[in-house]
Structures are given as C-alpha cells and as structure tokens.
mmCIF file of C-alpha atoms in Angstrom:
data_model
loop_
_atom_site.group_PDB
_atom_site.id
_atom_site.type_symbol
_atom_site.label_atom_id
_atom_site.label_comp_id
_atom_site.label_asym_id
_atom_site.label_seq_id
_atom_site.Cartn_x
_atom_site.Cartn_y
_atom_site.Cartn_z
ATOM 1 C CA MET A 1 1.974 5.262 -20.061
ATOM 2 C CA ALA A 2 0.112 2.096 -19.177
ATOM 3 C CA ILE A 3 0.380 0.334 -15.877
ATOM 4 C CA ASN A 4 -0.359 -3.335 -15.725
ATOM 5 C CA TYR A 5 -1.755 -4.808 -12.572
ATOM 6 C CA PRO A 6 -1.601 -8.532 -11.898
ATOM 7 C CA ASN A 7 -5.303 -9.181 -12.375
ATOM 8 C CA GLY A 8 -5.620 -6.853 -15.364
ATOM 9 C CA LYS A 9 -9.336 -6.375 -14.734
ATOM 10 C CA LYS A 10 -11.184 -3.151 -15.102
ATOM 11 C CA PHE A 11 -13.206 -2.300 -12.080
ATOM 12 C CA SER A 12 -16.217 -0.165 -11.271
ATOM 13 C CA PRO A 13 -16.319 0.990 -7.687
ATOM 14 C CA PRO A 14 -19.280 -0.484 -5.843
ATOM 15 C CA LYS A 15 -22.327 1.766 -5.740
ATOM 16 C CA ASP A 16 -23.598 0.222 -2.529
ATOM 17 C CA GLN A 17 -22.247 2.936 -0.284
ATOM 18 C CA PRO A 18 -25.174 5.355 -0.225
ATOM 19 C CA VAL A 19 -24.784 9.072 0.146
ATOM 20 C CA GLN A 20 -24.427 10.086 3.764
ATOM 21 C CA LYS A 21 -27.786 11.011 5.251
ATOM 22 C CA LYS A 22 -28.253 14.073 7.406
ATOM 23 C CA LYS A 23 -27.737 13.314 11.055
ATOM 24 C CA LYS A 24 -28.248 14.884 14.417
ATOM 25 C CA ASP A 25 -25.028 16.590 15.410
ATOM 26 C CA VAL A 26 -24.604 14.824 18.737
ATOM 27 C CA SER A 27 -21.218 14.957 20.416
ATOM 28 C CA PHE A 28 -18.652 12.638 18.776
ATOM 29 C CA SER A 29 -21.072 11.594 16.029
ATOM 30 C CA ASN A 30 -19.322 11.100 12.717
ATOM 31 C CA ARG A 31 -20.736 14.424 11.431
ATOM 32 C CA GLY A 32 -20.829 13.459 7.781
ATOM 33 C CA LYS A 33 -17.274 12.171 7.687
ATOM 34 C CA THR A 34 -16.601 8.958 5.833
ATOM 35 C CA LEU A 35 -15.025 6.067 7.678
ATOM 36 C CA GLU A 36 -11.971 6.634 5.485
ATOM 37 C CA ASP A 37 -11.670 10.220 6.777
ATOM 38 C CA GLU A 38 -11.953 9.020 10.347
ATOM 39 C CA LEU A 39 -9.322 6.320 9.896
ATOM 40 C CA ASN A 40 -6.962 8.706 8.122
ATOM 41 C CA GLU A 41 -7.234 11.075 11.091
ATOM 42 C CA THR A 42 -6.686 8.208 13.485
ATOM 43 C CA ASN A 43 -3.635 6.931 11.591
ATOM 44 C CA SER A 44 -2.187 10.440 11.499
ATOM 45 C CA PHE A 45 -2.611 10.636 15.254
ATOM 46 C CA TYR A 46 -0.877 7.269 15.712
ATOM 47 C CA LEU A 47 1.965 8.364 13.435
ATOM 48 C CA GLN A 48 2.507 11.708 15.167
ATOM 49 C CA ARG A 49 2.512 10.088 18.599
ATOM 50 C CA GLY A 50 4.911 7.381 17.464
ATOM 51 C CA LEU A 51 2.348 4.658 18.234
ATOM 52 C CA ALA A 52 2.174 2.993 14.816
ATOM 53 C CA VAL A 53 2.908 3.539 11.131
ATOM 54 C CA ILE A 54 -0.273 2.632 9.262
ATOM 55 C CA HIS A 55 -1.339 4.084 5.912
ATOM 56 C CA LYS A 56 -4.196 3.691 3.512
ATOM 57 C CA LYS A 57 -3.062 2.430 0.132
ATOM 58 C CA PRO A 58 -3.890 4.555 -2.898
ATOM 59 C CA VAL A 59 -6.931 3.549 -4.951
ATOM 60 C CA PRO A 60 -5.674 1.246 -7.721
ATOM 61 C CA VAL A 61 -6.264 2.664 -11.195
ATOM 62 C CA GLN A 62 -5.144 1.481 -14.598
ATOM 63 C CA ILE A 63 -3.765 4.493 -16.423
ATOM 64 C CA VAL A 64 -4.364 4.439 -20.185
ATOM 65 C CA ARG A 65 -3.656 7.947 -21.427
ATOM 66 C CA VAL A 66 -1.601 10.819 -19.999
ATOM 67 C CA GLU A 67 -1.164 14.305 -21.444
ATOM 68 C CA TYR A 68 1.924 16.393 -20.770
ATOM 69 C CA PRO A 69 0.887 20.022 -21.229
ATOM 70 C CA SER A 70 3.882 22.329 -21.415
ATOM 71 C CA ARG A 71 4.711 24.200 -18.207
ATOM 72 C CA SER A 72 2.197 22.296 -16.087
ATOM 73 C CA ALA A 73 1.679 18.957 -14.400
ATOM 74 C CA ALA A 74 0.938 15.784 -16.349
ATOM 75 C CA VAL A 75 -2.801 15.125 -16.622
ATOM 76 C CA ILE A 76 -4.260 11.640 -16.652
ATOM 77 C CA ARG A 77 -7.024 11.723 -19.280
ATOM 78 C CA GLU A 78 -8.141 8.115 -19.330
ATOM 79 C CA ALA A 79 -7.942 5.668 -16.482
ATOM 80 C CA TYR A 80 -10.085 2.955 -14.926
ATOM 81 C CA PHE A 81 -10.718 1.797 -11.398
ATOM 82 C CA GLN A 82 -9.347 -1.639 -10.633
ATOM 83 C CA ALA A 83 -10.413 -4.198 -8.080
ATOM 84 C CA PRO A 84 -7.931 -4.014 -5.203
ATOM 85 C CA SER A 85 -5.912 -7.226 -4.815
ATOM 86 C CA THR A 86 -5.201 -6.575 -1.160
ATOM 87 C CA THR A 87 -6.824 -4.685 1.702
ATOM 88 C CA ASP A 88 -6.826 -0.901 1.962
ATOM 89 C CA TYR A 89 -4.723 -0.435 5.091
ATOM 90 C CA ASN A 90 -1.499 -1.900 6.381
ATOM 91 C CA GLY A 91 1.487 -1.010 8.486
ATOM 92 C CA ILE A 92 3.408 -1.758 11.655
ATOM 93 C CA TRP A 93 2.374 -1.551 15.305
ATOM 94 C CA GLN A 94 4.529 -2.715 18.236
ATOM 95 C CA GLY A 95 6.769 -4.563 15.828
ATOM 96 C CA ARG A 96 3.844 -6.447 14.310
ATOM 97 C CA TYR A 97 2.522 -6.372 10.783
ATOM 98 C CA VAL A 98 -1.071 -5.100 10.769
ATOM 99 C CA ASP A 99 -3.476 -5.406 7.831
ATOM 100 C CA PHE A 100 -7.131 -4.501 7.605
ATOM 101 C CA GLU A 101 -10.078 -3.542 5.480
ATOM 102 C CA ALA A 102 -12.633 -0.914 6.532
ATOM 103 C CA LYS A 103 -16.272 -0.955 5.486
ATOM 104 C CA GLU A 104 -19.305 1.084 6.387
ATOM 105 C CA THR A 105 -22.976 0.311 5.947
ATOM 106 C CA GLU A 106 -26.167 2.355 6.356
ATOM 107 C CA ILE A 107 -28.095 -0.801 7.152
ATOM 108 C CA ARG A 108 -29.090 -0.980 10.825
ATOM 109 C CA THR A 109 -29.480 -4.676 11.346
ATOM 110 C CA SER A 110 -26.798 -6.503 9.369
ATOM 111 C CA PHE A 111 -23.468 -6.244 7.552
ATOM 112 C CA PRO A 112 -23.509 -7.387 3.880
ATOM 113 C CA LEU A 113 -20.589 -9.702 3.160
ATOM 114 C CA LYS A 114 -20.472 -8.886 -0.556
ATOM 115 C CA ASN A 115 -18.513 -5.802 0.593
ATOM 116 C CA ILE A 116 -15.492 -8.074 0.954
ATOM 117 C CA HIS A 117 -13.929 -9.446 -2.248
ATOM 118 C CA GLU A 118 -12.707 -13.007 -2.491
ATOM 119 C CA HIS A 119 -9.080 -12.004 -3.161
ATOM 120 C CA GLN A 120 -9.182 -9.824 -0.052
ATOM 121 C CA VAL A 121 -10.240 -12.859 1.963
ATOM 122 C CA HIS A 122 -7.341 -14.864 0.496
ATOM 123 C CA HIS A 123 -4.972 -11.993 1.180
ATOM 124 C CA MET A 124 -5.961 -11.726 4.840
ATOM 125 C CA ALA A 125 -5.722 -15.498 5.257
ATOM 126 C CA ASP A 126 -2.127 -15.283 3.908
ATOM 127 C CA ILE A 127 -1.338 -12.510 6.389
ATOM 128 C CA ILE A 128 -2.514 -14.601 9.339
ATOM 129 C CA ARG A 129 -0.477 -17.559 8.069
ATOM 130 C CA HIS A 130 2.654 -15.382 8.056
ATOM 131 C CA GLY A 131 2.107 -14.170 11.615
ATOM 132 C CA GLY A 132 0.447 -10.825 10.945
ATOM 133 C CA LEU A 133 -2.731 -9.346 12.381
ATOM 134 C CA ALA A 134 -5.689 -9.094 10.014
ATOM 135 C CA PHE A 135 -9.126 -7.734 10.779
ATOM 136 C CA LEU A 136 -12.073 -5.756 9.509
ATOM 137 C CA ILE A 137 -13.301 -2.413 10.836
ATOM 138 C CA ILE A 138 -17.053 -2.037 10.359
ATOM 139 C CA ARG A 139 -19.007 1.157 10.819
ATOM 140 C CA PHE A 140 -22.763 1.002 11.145
ATOM 141 C CA SER A 141 -23.194 4.599 10.069
ATOM 142 C CA SER A 142 -26.845 4.971 11.026
ATOM 143 C CA LEU A 143 -26.110 3.660 14.497
ATOM 144 C CA ASP A 144 -22.796 5.492 14.933
ATOM 145 C CA ARG A 145 -21.229 2.214 16.083
ATOM 146 C CA TYR A 146 -17.800 0.802 15.203
ATOM 147 C CA PHE A 147 -16.542 -2.766 15.457
ATOM 148 C CA VAL A 148 -13.202 -4.507 15.024
ATOM 149 C CA LEU A 149 -13.835 -8.013 13.712
ATOM 150 C CA PRO A 150 -10.937 -10.516 13.666
ATOM 151 C CA PHE A 151 -10.329 -11.982 10.235
ATOM 152 C CA GLU A 152 -10.687 -15.572 11.440
ATOM 153 C CA ILE A 153 -14.334 -14.942 12.327
ATOM 154 C CA LEU A 154 -15.070 -12.968 9.184
ATOM 155 C CA GLU A 155 -13.645 -15.893 7.222
ATOM 156 C CA ASN A 156 -16.117 -18.331 8.793
ATOM 157 C CA TYR A 157 -19.102 -16.172 7.879
ATOM 158 C CA TRP A 158 -17.660 -15.528 4.425
ATOM 159 C CA LYS A 159 -17.334 -19.275 3.837
ATOM 160 C CA ARG A 160 -20.900 -19.786 5.059
ATOM 161 C CA MET A 161 -21.999 -17.334 2.352
ATOM 162 C CA ALA A 162 -19.749 -18.901 -0.298
ATOM 163 C CA SER A 163 -21.342 -22.283 0.362
ATOM 164 C CA GLY A 164 -24.829 -20.904 -0.189
ATOM 165 C CA GLY A 165 -25.624 -19.522 3.266
ATOM 166 C CA ARG A 166 -26.728 -16.114 4.470
ATOM 167 C CA LYS A 167 -25.165 -13.170 2.570
ATOM 168 C CA SER A 168 -24.667 -11.038 5.648
ATOM 169 C CA MET A 169 -23.770 -11.082 9.320
ATOM 170 C CA THR A 170 -26.544 -9.937 11.588
ATOM 171 C CA LEU A 171 -25.795 -7.063 13.940
ATOM 172 C CA ALA A 172 -26.068 -9.533 16.830
ATOM 173 C CA GLU A 173 -23.426 -11.767 15.195
ATOM 174 C CA VAL A 174 -21.144 -8.769 14.737
ATOM 175 C CA GLU A 175 -21.676 -7.696 18.361
ATOM 176 C CA GLU A 176 -20.931 -11.210 19.567
ATOM 177 C CA ALA A 177 -17.743 -11.710 17.508
ATOM 178 C CA SER A 178 -16.153 -8.237 17.548
ATOM 179 C CA VAL A 179 -14.761 -5.721 19.949
ATOM 180 C CA GLU A 180 -16.706 -2.473 19.829
ATOM 181 C CA VAL A 181 -14.732 0.789 19.642
ATOM 182 C CA LYS A 182 -16.366 3.938 20.991
ATOM 183 C CA PRO A 183 -15.590 6.923 18.764
ATOM 184 C CA GLY A 184 -13.714 9.769 20.437
ATOM 185 C CA ALA A 185 -11.879 12.935 19.564
ATOM 186 C CA PHE A 186 -8.150 12.084 19.614
ATOM 187 C CA PRO A 187 -7.804 9.572 18.185
ATOM 188 C CA ARG A 188 -11.131 9.364 16.407
ATOM 189 C CA ILE A 189 -11.430 5.553 16.192
ATOM 190 C CA ASP A 190 -8.903 4.005 18.558
ATOM 191 C CA TYR A 191 -8.843 0.554 16.973
ATOM 192 C CA LEU A 192 -5.308 -0.252 18.147
ATOM 193 C CA SER A 193 -6.476 -0.070 21.757
ATOM 194 C CA VAL A 194 -8.612 -3.182 21.265
ATOM 195 C CA LEU A 195 -6.137 -5.316 19.320
ATOM 196 C CA HIS A 196 -4.700 -6.877 22.464
ATOM 197 C CA GLN A 197 -8.141 -8.327 23.165
ATOM 198 C CA LEU A 198 -8.184 -9.888 19.699
ATOM 199 C CA MET A 199 -4.715 -11.384 20.096
ATOM 200 C CA LYS A 200 -5.694 -13.682 22.967
ATOM 201 C CA MET B 1 -15.455 11.980 -6.937
ATOM 202 C CA ALA B 2 -12.415 13.673 -5.451
ATOM 203 C CA ILE B 3 -9.911 11.939 -3.265
ATOM 204 C CA ASN B 4 -7.872 13.971 -0.848
ATOM 205 C CA TYR B 5 -4.434 12.831 0.085
ATOM 206 C CA PRO B 6 -2.670 14.130 3.162
ATOM 207 C CA ASN B 7 -0.111 16.223 1.346
ATOM 208 C CA GLY B 8 -2.561 17.494 -1.284
ATOM 209 C CA LYS B 9 0.257 18.183 -3.726
ATOM 210 C CA LYS B 10 0.103 17.566 -7.407
ATOM 211 C CA PHE B 11 2.982 15.557 -8.638
ATOM 212 C CA SER B 12 4.729 14.969 -11.932
ATOM 213 C CA PRO B 13 6.508 11.675 -12.153
ATOM 214 C CA PRO B 14 10.257 12.137 -12.434
ATOM 215 C CA LYS B 15 11.569 12.068 -15.980
ATOM 216 C CA ASP B 16 14.986 10.857 -14.892
ATOM 217 C CA GLN B 17 14.319 7.246 -15.723
ATOM 218 C CA PRO B 18 15.516 7.106 -19.314
ATOM 219 C CA VAL B 19 14.123 4.760 -21.898
ATOM 220 C CA GLN B 20 15.674 1.327 -21.687
ATOM 221 C CA LYS B 21 18.553 0.992 -24.122
ATOM 222 C CA LYS B 22 18.999 -2.026 -26.312
ATOM 223 C CA LYS B 23 21.099 -4.675 -24.655
ATOM 224 C CA LYS B 24 22.847 -7.872 -25.480
ATOM 225 C CA ASP B 25 20.487 -10.702 -24.687
ATOM 226 C CA VAL B 26 22.809 -12.550 -22.332
ATOM 227 C CA SER B 27 21.369 -15.199 -20.072
ATOM 228 C CA PHE B 28 19.452 -13.722 -17.103
ATOM 229 C CA SER B 29 19.919 -10.150 -18.283
ATOM 230 C CA ASN B 30 16.895 -7.986 -17.533
ATOM 231 C CA ARG B 31 15.857 -8.088 -21.232
ATOM 232 C CA GLY B 32 14.122 -4.742 -21.283
ATOM 233 C CA LYS B 33 12.050 -5.384 -18.179
ATOM 234 C CA THR B 34 11.711 -2.612 -15.666
ATOM 235 C CA LEU B 35 12.827 -3.196 -12.106
ATOM 236 C CA GLU B 36 9.147 -2.947 -11.171
ATOM 237 C CA ASP B 37 8.322 -5.858 -13.512
ATOM 238 C CA GLU B 38 11.117 -7.919 -12.017
ATOM 239 C CA LEU B 39 10.035 -7.229 -8.442
ATOM 240 C CA ASN B 40 6.388 -7.953 -9.228
ATOM 241 C CA GLU B 41 7.446 -11.330 -10.637
ATOM 242 C CA THR B 42 9.600 -11.965 -7.599
ATOM 243 C CA ASN B 43 6.813 -11.024 -5.171
ATOM 244 C CA SER B 44 4.390 -13.275 -7.057
ATOM 245 C CA PHE B 45 6.852 -16.116 -6.697
ATOM 246 C CA TYR B 46 7.207 -15.449 -2.950
ATOM 247 C CA LEU B 47 3.419 -15.328 -2.556
ATOM 248 C CA GLN B 48 2.796 -18.556 -4.482
ATOM 249 C CA ARG B 49 5.456 -20.407 -2.520
ATOM 250 C CA GLY B 50 4.145 -19.083 0.778
ATOM 251 C CA LEU B 51 7.460 -17.342 1.510
ATOM 252 C CA ALA B 52 6.183 -13.796 2.006
ATOM 253 C CA VAL B 53 3.256 -11.495 1.263
ATOM 254 C CA ILE B 54 4.718 -8.371 -0.313
ATOM 255 C CA HIS B 55 2.904 -6.093 -2.753
ATOM 256 C CA LYS B 56 3.621 -2.928 -4.641
ATOM 257 C CA LYS B 57 1.288 -0.126 -3.672
ATOM 258 C CA PRO B 58 -0.754 1.478 -6.438
ATOM 259 C CA VAL B 59 0.542 4.749 -7.910
ATOM 260 C CA PRO B 60 -1.099 7.558 -5.924
ATOM 261 C CA VAL B 61 -3.313 9.765 -8.075
ATOM 262 C CA GLN B 62 -5.691 12.555 -7.184
ATOM 263 C CA ILE B 63 -8.910 11.923 -9.059
ATOM 264 C CA VAL B 64 -10.732 15.081 -10.126
ATOM 265 C CA ARG B 65 -13.352 14.023 -12.666
ATOM 266 C CA VAL B 66 -15.026 10.685 -13.373
ATOM 267 C CA GLU B 67 -17.558 9.891 -16.101
ATOM 268 C CA TYR B 68 -20.116 7.119 -15.737
ATOM 269 C CA PRO B 69 -21.068 6.059 -19.266
ATOM 270 C CA SER B 70 -24.170 3.885 -19.274
ATOM 271 C CA ARG B 71 -23.533 0.149 -19.594
ATOM 272 C CA SER B 72 -19.772 0.434 -19.186
ATOM 273 C CA ALA B 73 -17.122 0.996 -16.581
ATOM 274 C CA ALA B 74 -16.555 4.382 -14.962
ATOM 275 C CA VAL B 75 -13.828 6.378 -16.753
ATOM 276 C CA ILE B 76 -11.480 8.717 -14.931
ATOM 277 C CA ARG B 77 -11.164 11.775 -17.193
ATOM 278 C CA GLU B 78 -9.009 14.051 -15.074
ATOM 279 C CA ALA B 79 -6.488 12.994 -12.478
ATOM 280 C CA TYR B 80 -2.998 13.964 -11.356
ATOM 281 C CA PHE B 81 0.019 12.069 -10.120
ATOM 282 C CA GLN B 82 0.849 12.682 -6.476
ATOM 283 C CA ALA B 83 4.111 12.391 -4.632
ATOM 284 C CA PRO B 84 4.017 9.118 -2.677
ATOM 285 C CA SER B 85 4.068 9.661 1.090
ATOM 286 C CA THR B 86 5.507 6.219 1.760
ATOM 287 C CA THR B 87 7.612 3.675 -0.086
ATOM 288 C CA ASP B 88 6.319 1.571 -2.970
ATOM 289 C CA TYR B 89 6.528 -1.885 -1.437
ATOM 290 C CA ASN B 90 5.583 -3.386 1.891
ATOM 291 C CA GLY B 91 4.419 -6.626 3.419
ATOM 292 C CA ILE B 92 5.246 -9.443 5.782
ATOM 293 C CA TRP B 93 8.086 -11.987 5.760
ATOM 294 C CA GLN B 94 8.771 -14.509 8.539
ATOM 295 C CA GLY B 95 6.460 -12.577 10.830
ATOM 296 C CA ARG B 96 8.342 -9.327 10.232
ATOM 297 C CA TYR B 97 7.120 -6.112 8.666
ATOM 298 C CA VAL B 98 9.146 -5.365 5.522
ATOM 299 C CA ASP B 99 9.206 -2.004 3.727
ATOM 300 C CA PHE B 100 11.295 -0.890 0.780
ATOM 301 C CA GLU B 101 11.725 1.410 -2.144
ATOM 302 C CA ALA B 102 13.146 0.276 -5.502
ATOM 303 C CA LYS B 103 15.103 2.503 -7.858
ATOM 304 C CA GLU B 104 16.984 1.950 -11.082
ATOM 305 C CA THR B 105 19.590 4.076 -12.767
ATOM 306 C CA GLU B 106 21.293 3.960 -16.152
ATOM 307 C CA ILE B 107 24.364 5.656 -14.699
ATOM 308 C CA ARG B 108 27.318 3.271 -14.423
ATOM 309 C CA THR B 109 29.326 4.871 -11.674
ATOM 310 C CA SER B 110 26.966 6.300 -9.051
ATOM 311 C CA PHE B 111 23.442 6.309 -7.640
ATOM 312 C CA PRO B 112 21.701 9.742 -7.524
ATOM 313 C CA LEU B 113 20.106 10.337 -4.125
ATOM 314 C CA LYS B 114 17.497 12.762 -5.454
ATOM 315 C CA ASN B 115 15.615 9.581 -6.444
ATOM 316 C CA ILE B 116 14.578 9.277 -2.791
ATOM 317 C CA HIS B 117 12.096 11.840 -1.452
ATOM 318 C CA GLU B 118 12.476 13.358 1.989
ATOM 319 C CA HIS B 119 9.124 11.985 3.242
ATOM 320 C CA GLN B 120 10.219 8.516 2.129
ATOM 321 C CA VAL B 121 13.341 8.879 4.264
ATOM 322 C CA HIS B 122 11.204 9.895 7.250
ATOM 323 C CA HIS B 123 8.828 7.034 6.580
ATOM 324 C CA MET B 124 11.627 4.436 6.525
ATOM 325 C CA ALA B 125 13.148 5.907 9.696
ATOM 326 C CA ASP B 126 9.746 5.458 11.393
ATOM 327 C CA ILE B 127 9.584 1.852 10.219
ATOM 328 C CA ILE B 128 12.981 1.051 11.739
ATOM 329 C CA ARG B 129 11.933 2.731 14.992
ATOM 330 C CA HIS B 130 8.884 0.458 15.156
ATOM 331 C CA GLY B 131 10.924 -2.692 14.623
ATOM 332 C CA GLY B 132 10.409 -3.221 10.904
ATOM 333 C CA LEU B 133 12.926 -3.862 8.149
ATOM 334 C CA ALA B 134 13.494 -1.001 5.709
ATOM 335 C CA PHE B 135 15.838 -0.961 2.746
ATOM 336 C CA LEU B 136 16.401 0.153 -0.800
ATOM 337 C CA ILE B 137 16.766 -2.072 -3.859
ATOM 338 C CA ILE B 138 18.970 -0.443 -6.477
ATOM 339 C CA ARG B 139 19.383 -1.656 -10.040
ATOM 340 C CA PHE B 140 22.287 -0.396 -12.092
ATOM 341 C CA SER B 141 20.552 -1.186 -15.368
ATOM 342 C CA SER B 142 23.557 -0.719 -17.643
ATOM 343 C CA LEU B 143 25.622 -3.042 -15.476
ATOM 344 C CA ASP B 144 22.826 -5.554 -14.831
ATOM 345 C CA ARG B 145 23.684 -5.414 -11.123
ATOM 346 C CA TYR B 146 21.285 -5.341 -8.145
ATOM 347 C CA PHE B 147 21.940 -4.234 -4.577
ATOM 348 C CA VAL B 148 20.001 -4.312 -1.325
ATOM 349 C CA LEU B 149 21.018 -1.302 0.764
ATOM 350 C CA PRO B 150 19.907 -1.124 4.421
ATOM 351 C CA PHE B 151 18.003 2.042 5.211
ATOM 352 C CA GLU B 152 20.366 3.045 8.037
ATOM 353 C CA ILE B 153 23.214 3.432 5.536
ATOM 354 C CA LEU B 154 21.102 5.155 2.917
ATOM 355 C CA GLU B 155 20.068 7.609 5.634
ATOM 356 C CA ASN B 156 23.659 8.559 6.378
ATOM 357 C CA TYR B 157 24.385 9.336 2.733
ATOM 358 C CA TRP B 158 21.072 11.136 2.389
ATOM 359 C CA LYS B 159 21.928 13.345 5.372
ATOM 360 C CA ARG B 160 25.372 14.025 3.878
ATOM 361 C CA MET B 161 23.583 15.326 0.773
ATOM 362 C CA ALA B 162 21.007 17.293 2.796
ATOM 363 C CA SER B 163 23.844 19.081 4.600
ATOM 364 C CA GLY B 164 25.435 20.161 1.326
ATOM 365 C CA GLY B 165 27.508 17.086 0.492
ATOM 366 C CA ARG B 166 27.698 14.885 -2.567
ATOM 367 C CA LYS B 167 24.331 14.280 -4.294
ATOM 368 C CA SER B 168 24.994 10.637 -5.031
ATOM 369 C CA MET B 169 26.561 7.470 -3.707
ATOM 370 C CA THR B 170 29.429 6.183 -5.787
ATOM 371 C CA LEU B 171 29.203 2.633 -7.085
ATOM 372 C CA ALA B 172 32.069 1.753 -4.747
ATOM 373 C CA GLU B 173 30.097 3.102 -1.772
ATOM 374 C CA VAL B 174 27.052 1.090 -2.821
ATOM 375 C CA GLU B 175 29.179 -2.059 -3.235
ATOM 376 C CA GLU B 176 30.721 -1.521 0.180
ATOM 377 C CA ALA B 177 27.450 -0.901 2.057
ATOM 378 C CA SER B 178 25.013 -3.267 0.327
ATOM 379 C CA VAL B 179 24.508 -6.928 -0.307
ATOM 380 C CA GLU B 180 24.529 -7.712 -4.015
ATOM 381 C CA VAL B 181 21.779 -9.953 -5.402
ATOM 382 C CA LYS B 182 22.522 -11.945 -8.540
ATOM 383 C CA PRO B 183 19.500 -12.003 -10.859
ATOM 384 C CA GLY B 184 18.080 -15.438 -11.595
ATOM 385 C CA ALA B 185 15.051 -17.066 -13.134
ATOM 386 C CA PHE B 186 12.773 -18.105 -10.232
ATOM 387 C CA PRO B 187 12.660 -15.859 -8.364
ATOM 388 C CA ARG B 188 14.025 -13.111 -10.554
ATOM 389 C CA ILE B 189 15.580 -10.920 -7.828
ATOM 390 C CA ASP B 190 15.811 -12.945 -4.631
ATOM 391 C CA TYR B 191 16.154 -10.016 -2.247
ATOM 392 C CA LEU B 192 14.675 -11.888 0.724
ATOM 393 C CA SER B 193 17.580 -14.331 0.624
ATOM 394 C CA VAL B 194 19.991 -11.581 1.656
ATOM 395 C CA LEU B 195 17.901 -9.958 4.399
ATOM 396 C CA HIS B 196 19.379 -12.172 7.101
ATOM 397 C CA GLN B 197 22.769 -10.666 6.330
ATOM 398 C CA LEU B 198 21.321 -7.174 6.817
ATOM 399 C CA MET B 199 19.685 -8.075 10.130
ATOM 400 C CA LYS B 200 22.954 -8.769 11.917
#
C-alpha cells in the first residue's frame, strides 16, 4: 500500500523544537504540555460547547510497507514523514472558514520565520483570497505568552525574509502586530475570542 | 515519538473496497483510477484556477516507533491506522466552508451505509449546524456513475439503518436524492458545479 502525495517529497520533521525545559508550576502555566495539546483541548471545548468545529489534521506520512498479521491490526512497517502542503488546523466558526498554523519557540526575544514553509504561506494567501480567515498562533514557551498573528502581517515579514531580510520577527514586532491571548483553564487558549479584533 | 489522537483507537482500514476490475477503455471512463485520484486531480484543478481551496486530509496513523538513521530521513517503523474522526476532504469555496466524504462501491444496485462511520455522521451534522456545506460523493465504479448526496438526506438513511432498517441505499434512492455529476477531463469530477443545486 503506497500513498502518493502531490509533492511526493520525503520529509524529516524539524528538530528545532527543543525538549520542554522544566518550569515553575505557576497557575495556568503550560505545565509541560505542547502547544498542540493545548490547542486540541481548546478545540474539544469549542466542539462540545457548539462554538466551532476545528480539528488538527493528521501528520502526513508516506506509507511504503504494511504488514497484515493474522488476527490483529495492520502494522505500518515503513513510512516517511512528509512536508505538509497546508496548515495543521482548519474548520468552521460562525459560518466562516478558519485556517491556521501553530508554532512554539523557546527563544525569548524573537520568532524564527523558518518555522513556516513556503507552501504554507501560499496556502494561507489562497485562503484569504477565497474569503477565509488565516492566522498563526505563536507560543513563546519560556515566557508563557501566546499570540494570534493575522496572516497578512506574517506574509509581510515572510517576504522581507525571502528577499534577504531578517530571518525572524522580534518579540516587539509580534507584540505590535498580534493580539495576545492569556492562557486559562476552559478553554485553555481562547483564540476564537480575539478573532473579531483581527477581522476589523 | 508517539502521537495521541482523541479516540486512541487502533484502526484497520476496511477491506470492502475490492480491487479494481478490468474495464473497457471508453472515453472518460475512470481507467483504473481510484475515486481519491480523481478527486485529487479535480481539487488541483480548482486550486490552480482559483476556484476553491479543497484538500484531502492525510490518513490518520498512530506513530509508535521512529528510527533516525544517520544522514538520511527518519523512518517510521511501527504505526497503526486510526479511524478518522472527521471526513476526508474539506476547504473553502466561494467564501463557504465545504466538507465531504467520498466513497466508491463496485456494487451495481445499492450503496452500503456501513461505509460511513458514526463519528463522521456526527461531524457532518455539526458542520451543517455551523453553516457549512456537507455532502457525500459516491462513485458506482462498475457503472462509471458519480453522485453528490447532501448530508441531510444521507443522515435520514443512516438513521433508518441505525434503528434497524435497511443497511444500504438503493441505486434508485441515490438517483432520486442526489445530483449526478458526469465525469469529464478538466476537471475530472466537477462536483462544485452542482453544489448550487444542493443549496436551494
């Protein structure tokens, strides 16, 4: 069983997401959870409350070899990670198509733009063109701070990098261009609550 | 590296999609392509023409063991198929959120409803509630016929089955409740062209 993806490329997941460092267990800190965990919890909350239907897409893998042991589940024995051709999350909220990528960094002073692939930038630009909402959720893990950055602004900084400029956004640039979301309990990262501010 | 999915279940892909039988090579017949191939081509066409941004989601797998050989890509050595918690395809078209599942059958006279999982039915019901479009694309492979069936009608037949009724829709019921799409060259299966008829 082989699955062909449009780009056909094999992909190694980036190694630039360092192992979570030990943290003080202050109230509402992320407590060793990944941003993905936090967003999955948040999306579950939204789904259960009927507020939105937003899911993370599965990790794309190219499956090369599958074994079918008798009396048990099929086992994938050889597969490779592939570069995602879209963003990780999409869904519907208040009748609108919503699409975003989520990235975390341990760096305290800037957000590295190499975290965002070129085809993801093209994908989000397409989404905006078709009337959807596209944005980036950034977690500065060491600072326990979360930002929702509209795609249109990300795109400007990404183009600056692509034309030879700075390879990151400074924290001050992120603060200036984003809406900050304070982490809570239920939901964990209430990013939908700030989207109205981005839609102005 | 282990990835946890919400339902945590291991999943064997259904074996009820028989190997494609040899066919007469009539003009515009599916020529041994799977419905997935045809829809990927169609979605590529839509994307290139700026008509819609619709992608198939990756197959969900639970990754248990990954090897990192030096100087080459990471290899997944143990992973399992998982039951999808949503449908396979979603995206945006004319500003609207679009969500669908695609199924093919070799049977000439009916469409088996066991092809649709219960959580997929709940997912599509949620999508409708939030103002999105949800539907099923059915290919009767032996007949070379394609239908777009609105979710609301699928749901009625699915409930009939769940309450002990017939486990399939007859071809006549599908013909009655769906809009048929004639396969073509570019795009291959122009399902967007019939959505206006379903939105009445």
